[in-house]
Coordinates of C-alpha atoms in Angstrom, one line a residue:
Chain A
G617 CA -63.3 63.5 -66.6
Q618 CA -65.7 66.7 -66.6
Q619 CA -64.9 69.1 -63.5
L620 CA -66.3 72.0 -61.3
N621 CA -64.6 74.7 -59.4
Q622 CA -66.6 75.7 -56.8
S623 CA -65.1 79.2 -54.8
P624 CA -64.9 80.4 -52.2
Q625 CA -63.6 76.6 -50.5
S626 CA -65.1 78.4 -47.3
M627 CA -66.2 81.7 -46.1
F628 CA -66.8 83.1 -42.1
I629 CA -69.9 85.4 -42.4
Q630 CA -71.4 87.5 -39.9
E631 CA -75.3 86.3 -39.1
G632 CA -77.8 88.5 -40.8
E633 CA -75.2 88.9 -43.4
D634 CA -75.8 88.2 -47.4
V635 CA -73.4 85.0 -48.9
S636 CA -72.6 84.5 -52.4
M637 CA -71.0 82.0 -54.0
N638 CA -70.8 80.6 -57.6
C639 CA -69.6 77.2 -60.4
T640 CA -67.6 77.3 -63.0
S641 CA -67.4 74.8 -65.1
S642 CA -65.1 74.4 -68.6
S643 CA -68.6 72.8 -70.2
I644 CA -71.7 73.4 -70.8
F645 CA -74.0 71.9 -68.5
N646 CA -77.7 71.1 -69.3
T647 CA -78.4 71.4 -64.8
W648 CA -77.3 72.6 -62.0
L649 CA -78.3 71.6 -58.8
W650 CA -77.6 73.1 -55.8
Y651 CA -77.1 71.0 -52.6
K652 CA -76.7 71.9 -48.2
Q653 CA -74.6 68.7 -46.4
D654 CA -74.4 69.5 -42.9
P655 CA -72.7 67.3 -41.1
G656 CA -73.0 63.6 -41.2
E657 CA -75.8 63.5 -43.5
G658 CA -76.0 63.4 -46.6
P659 CA -76.8 66.0 -49.2
V660 CA -80.6 67.8 -49.1
L661 CA -81.1 69.8 -52.4
L662 CA -82.0 73.0 -52.4
I663 CA -82.6 73.9 -56.0
A664 CA -82.7 72.3 -59.8
L665 CA -82.3 75.0 -62.1
Y666 CA -83.1 73.7 -65.8
K667 CA -82.6 76.9 -68.5
A668 CA -79.6 78.7 -69.4
G669 CA -80.7 82.4 -67.2
E670 CA -83.4 81.1 -65.3
L671 CA -83.6 82.6 -61.6
T672 CA -85.0 80.9 -58.4
S673 CA -85.5 81.6 -54.8
N674 CA -86.9 79.0 -52.2
G675 CA -87.0 80.9 -48.6
R676 CA -84.2 83.0 -48.4
L677 CA -81.7 80.4 -51.4
T678 CA -81.8 82.1 -54.9
A679 CA -79.5 80.6 -57.5
Q680 CA -79.5 81.8 -61.1
F681 CA -78.3 79.0 -63.9
G682 CA -75.4 81.1 -66.2
I683 CA -75.9 82.2 -69.4
T684 CA -72.9 80.8 -70.8
R685 CA -73.9 77.6 -69.3
K686 CA -70.7 76.9 -67.9
D687 CA -71.7 78.0 -64.4
S688 CA -74.0 78.9 -61.5
F689 CA -74.5 81.2 -58.9
L690 CA -76.4 80.6 -55.2
N691 CA -77.1 83.5 -53.0
I692 CA -78.3 83.2 -48.9
S693 CA -79.6 86.9 -47.9
A694 CA -80.0 87.0 -44.0
S695 CA -77.8 84.5 -42.8
I696 CA -78.9 82.7 -39.9
P697 CA -77.0 79.8 -37.8
S698 CA -78.6 77.2 -39.1
D699 CA -77.5 77.8 -43.0
V700 CA -73.9 76.3 -41.6
G701 CA -72.5 73.4 -43.8
I702 CA -71.3 72.7 -47.1
Y703 CA -72.7 73.4 -50.3
F704 CA -72.2 71.8 -53.4
C705 CA -73.0 72.5 -57.5
A706 CA -74.0 69.8 -58.9
G707 CA -73.9 69.6 -63.5
Q708 CA -75.3 67.0 -65.3
L709 CA -75.0 67.1 -69.1
N710 CA -77.6 65.7 -70.4
N711 CA -81.5 65.3 -69.3
Y712 CA -81.7 61.8 -68.7
G713 CA -81.9 61.2 -64.8
Q714 CA -78.5 60.0 -65.1
N715 CA -74.6 61.2 -63.8
F716 CA -73.7 64.5 -62.0
V717 CA -71.0 66.0 -61.4
F718 CA -70.4 67.4 -58.2
G719 CA -68.3 70.0 -57.5
P720 CA -66.0 70.2 -54.9
G721 CA -67.8 72.6 -51.8
T722 CA -68.0 75.9 -50.4
R723 CA -67.7 75.8 -46.7
L724 CA -70.2 77.8 -44.9
S725 CA -69.7 79.5 -41.0
V726 CA -72.2 81.7 -40.2
L727 CA -71.1 84.0 -36.2
P728 CA -73.1 85.4 -34.6
Chain B
N1173 CA -91.6 57.9 -45.3
A1174 CA -88.3 56.4 -44.8
G1175 CA -86.6 58.2 -48.0
V1176 CA -82.8 56.4 -48.6
T1177 CA -82.1 54.4 -46.2
Q1178 CA -77.8 53.1 -45.9
T1179 CA -77.1 50.5 -43.4
P1180 CA -74.7 50.0 -41.8
K1181 CA -73.7 53.8 -40.1
F1182 CA -70.5 53.3 -39.3
R1183 CA -67.8 50.8 -40.0
I1184 CA -64.3 49.6 -39.4
L1185 CA -62.4 47.3 -41.7
K1186 CA -58.8 45.9 -41.7
I1187 CA -57.3 45.5 -44.7
G1188 CA -58.6 42.6 -47.3
Q1189 CA -61.3 41.4 -45.1
S1190 CA -65.3 42.2 -47.6
M1191 CA -68.3 44.0 -46.5
T1192 CA -71.8 45.3 -48.4
L1193 CA -73.0 48.5 -47.6
Q1194 CA -76.9 48.2 -48.1
C1195 CA -79.1 50.7 -49.1
A1196 CA -83.4 50.7 -49.9
Q1197 CA -85.4 53.3 -50.9
D1198 CA -89.0 53.7 -50.7
M1199 CA -89.7 55.3 -53.6
N1200 CA -90.1 54.2 -56.7
H1201 CA -87.1 54.8 -57.7
N1202 CA -85.9 54.3 -60.9
Y1203 CA -81.9 54.9 -60.6
M1204 CA -79.5 54.6 -58.1
Y1205 CA -76.4 55.7 -57.5
W1206 CA -73.8 54.8 -55.4
Y1207 CA -70.7 57.9 -54.1
R1208 CA -68.0 58.1 -52.2
Q1209 CA -67.1 61.5 -50.0
D1210 CA -63.1 62.6 -49.3
P1211 CA -62.9 65.0 -47.1
G1212 CA -63.0 68.2 -49.2
M1213 CA -63.8 66.9 -52.0
G1214 CA -66.8 66.6 -53.9
L1215 CA -68.9 63.2 -54.1
K1216 CA -67.3 60.4 -56.8
L1217 CA -69.6 58.7 -58.6
I1218 CA -68.7 54.8 -58.3
Y1219 CA -71.8 52.6 -59.7
Y1220 CA -75.0 53.3 -61.3
S1221 CA -78.0 51.6 -62.0
V1222 CA -80.9 53.2 -64.0
G1223 CA -83.8 50.1 -63.1
A1224 CA -83.6 46.0 -62.0
G1225 CA -80.6 44.6 -63.1
I1226 CA -79.1 46.8 -64.8
T1227 CA -75.7 48.7 -63.5
D1228 CA -72.9 50.7 -64.8
K1229 CA -69.8 51.8 -64.2
G1230 CA -69.6 55.4 -62.5
E1231 CA -65.8 57.4 -62.6
V1232 CA -63.9 55.3 -59.4
P1233 CA -65.7 51.8 -59.5
N1234 CA -62.3 49.9 -58.5
G1235 CA -62.4 47.7 -56.0
Y1236 CA -66.2 47.6 -55.9
N1237 CA -69.0 46.0 -56.9
V1238 CA -72.9 46.1 -57.0
S1239 CA -76.3 44.3 -58.6
R1240 CA -80.1 45.3 -58.6
S1241 CA -82.1 42.4 -57.9
T1242 CA -85.0 44.8 -56.9
T1243 CA -86.1 48.5 -57.3
E1244 CA -85.2 49.1 -53.6
D1245 CA -82.5 47.5 -53.4
F1246 CA -78.8 48.5 -54.4
P1247 CA -75.8 47.1 -52.3
L1248 CA -72.6 47.8 -53.0
R1249 CA -69.5 45.5 -52.2
L1250 CA -66.4 45.9 -51.4
E1251 CA -64.4 42.7 -51.7
L1252 CA -60.9 43.0 -50.4
A1253 CA -60.7 46.3 -48.1
A1254 CA -57.7 48.8 -48.9
P1255 CA -57.0 51.4 -46.8
S1256 CA -57.8 53.2 -50.0
Q1257 CA -61.3 53.1 -49.5
T1258 CA -61.4 54.9 -46.0
S1259 CA -64.9 57.3 -47.3
V1260 CA -67.5 58.0 -46.6
Y1261 CA -70.7 55.9 -48.7
F1262 CA -73.6 57.6 -50.2
C1263 CA -76.6 56.1 -52.3
A1264 CA -78.9 58.0 -53.3
S1265 CA -81.9 57.1 -56.0
S1266 CA -83.8 59.7 -58.5
Y1267 CA -86.6 59.8 -61.6
T1268 CA -86.0 60.4 -64.9
L1269 CA -85.4 64.8 -64.6
Y1270 CA -88.4 65.8 -66.4
R1271 CA -89.1 69.4 -65.3
D1272 CA -92.2 69.4 -66.2
R1273 CA -92.8 66.8 -63.3
G1274 CA -91.6 68.4 -60.6
L1275 CA -88.6 66.3 -59.8
G1276 CA -85.1 66.9 -59.5
G1277 CA -82.4 65.9 -58.2
Y1278 CA -81.6 63.1 -55.7
T1279 CA -81.8 62.1 -52.7
F1280 CA -79.7 61.2 -50.8
G1281 CA -79.6 58.6 -47.2
S1282 CA -77.4 60.0 -44.3
G1283 CA -74.2 57.8 -45.3
T1284 CA -71.8 54.7 -44.7
R1285 CA -68.6 56.5 -42.4
L1286 CA -66.1 53.7 -43.1
T1287 CA -62.3 52.9 -42.3
V1288 CA -59.7 50.5 -43.0
V1289 CA -57.2 49.6 -41.0

């Protein structure tokens, strides 16, 4: 099946630092989603991207749909303690609301 | 607005036992999904449904069954529990993804943590 790779697997940063993480695949996707999962909770959608090259922000979060359609990036500016969690990317091959492929996640820890 | 509700939150099963994980959504979403999440792994799709009466297998369907008799409910059945089914199970729902509706992605429940011993 399709596979997504996320890097880094985990990261420890100081509060206030900026964070960058990415998601890559050997397949072309039509939609990219970024989710955050807090401990003991289900993933929550952060940003949805629908078009190659698209750059979308949600507060301190910015995500981009790669030009090749095989990757996506998520940046978090001025990190705060509540940014701690696992960040998942998910890609979709078609536009009809069916199955997404999820990456293994990037675990973010923010040190005070 | 409750969103996606999963019950139970935790369960311990003995090998060979059966159980049903419940999932209900009140958003009138037509698509519903069951995923499992193993430690350090992404979400793996077990089954999904595009509407009442229609279900289909995902990536890891073996050992599970589903039904979708109503739009709101999508229960997941484990018939003969095995240790390999120890995982966290997430139910999700969505509309179809049309950008002009401003809709995107899934709404997830808070998960059911299942341990099979």
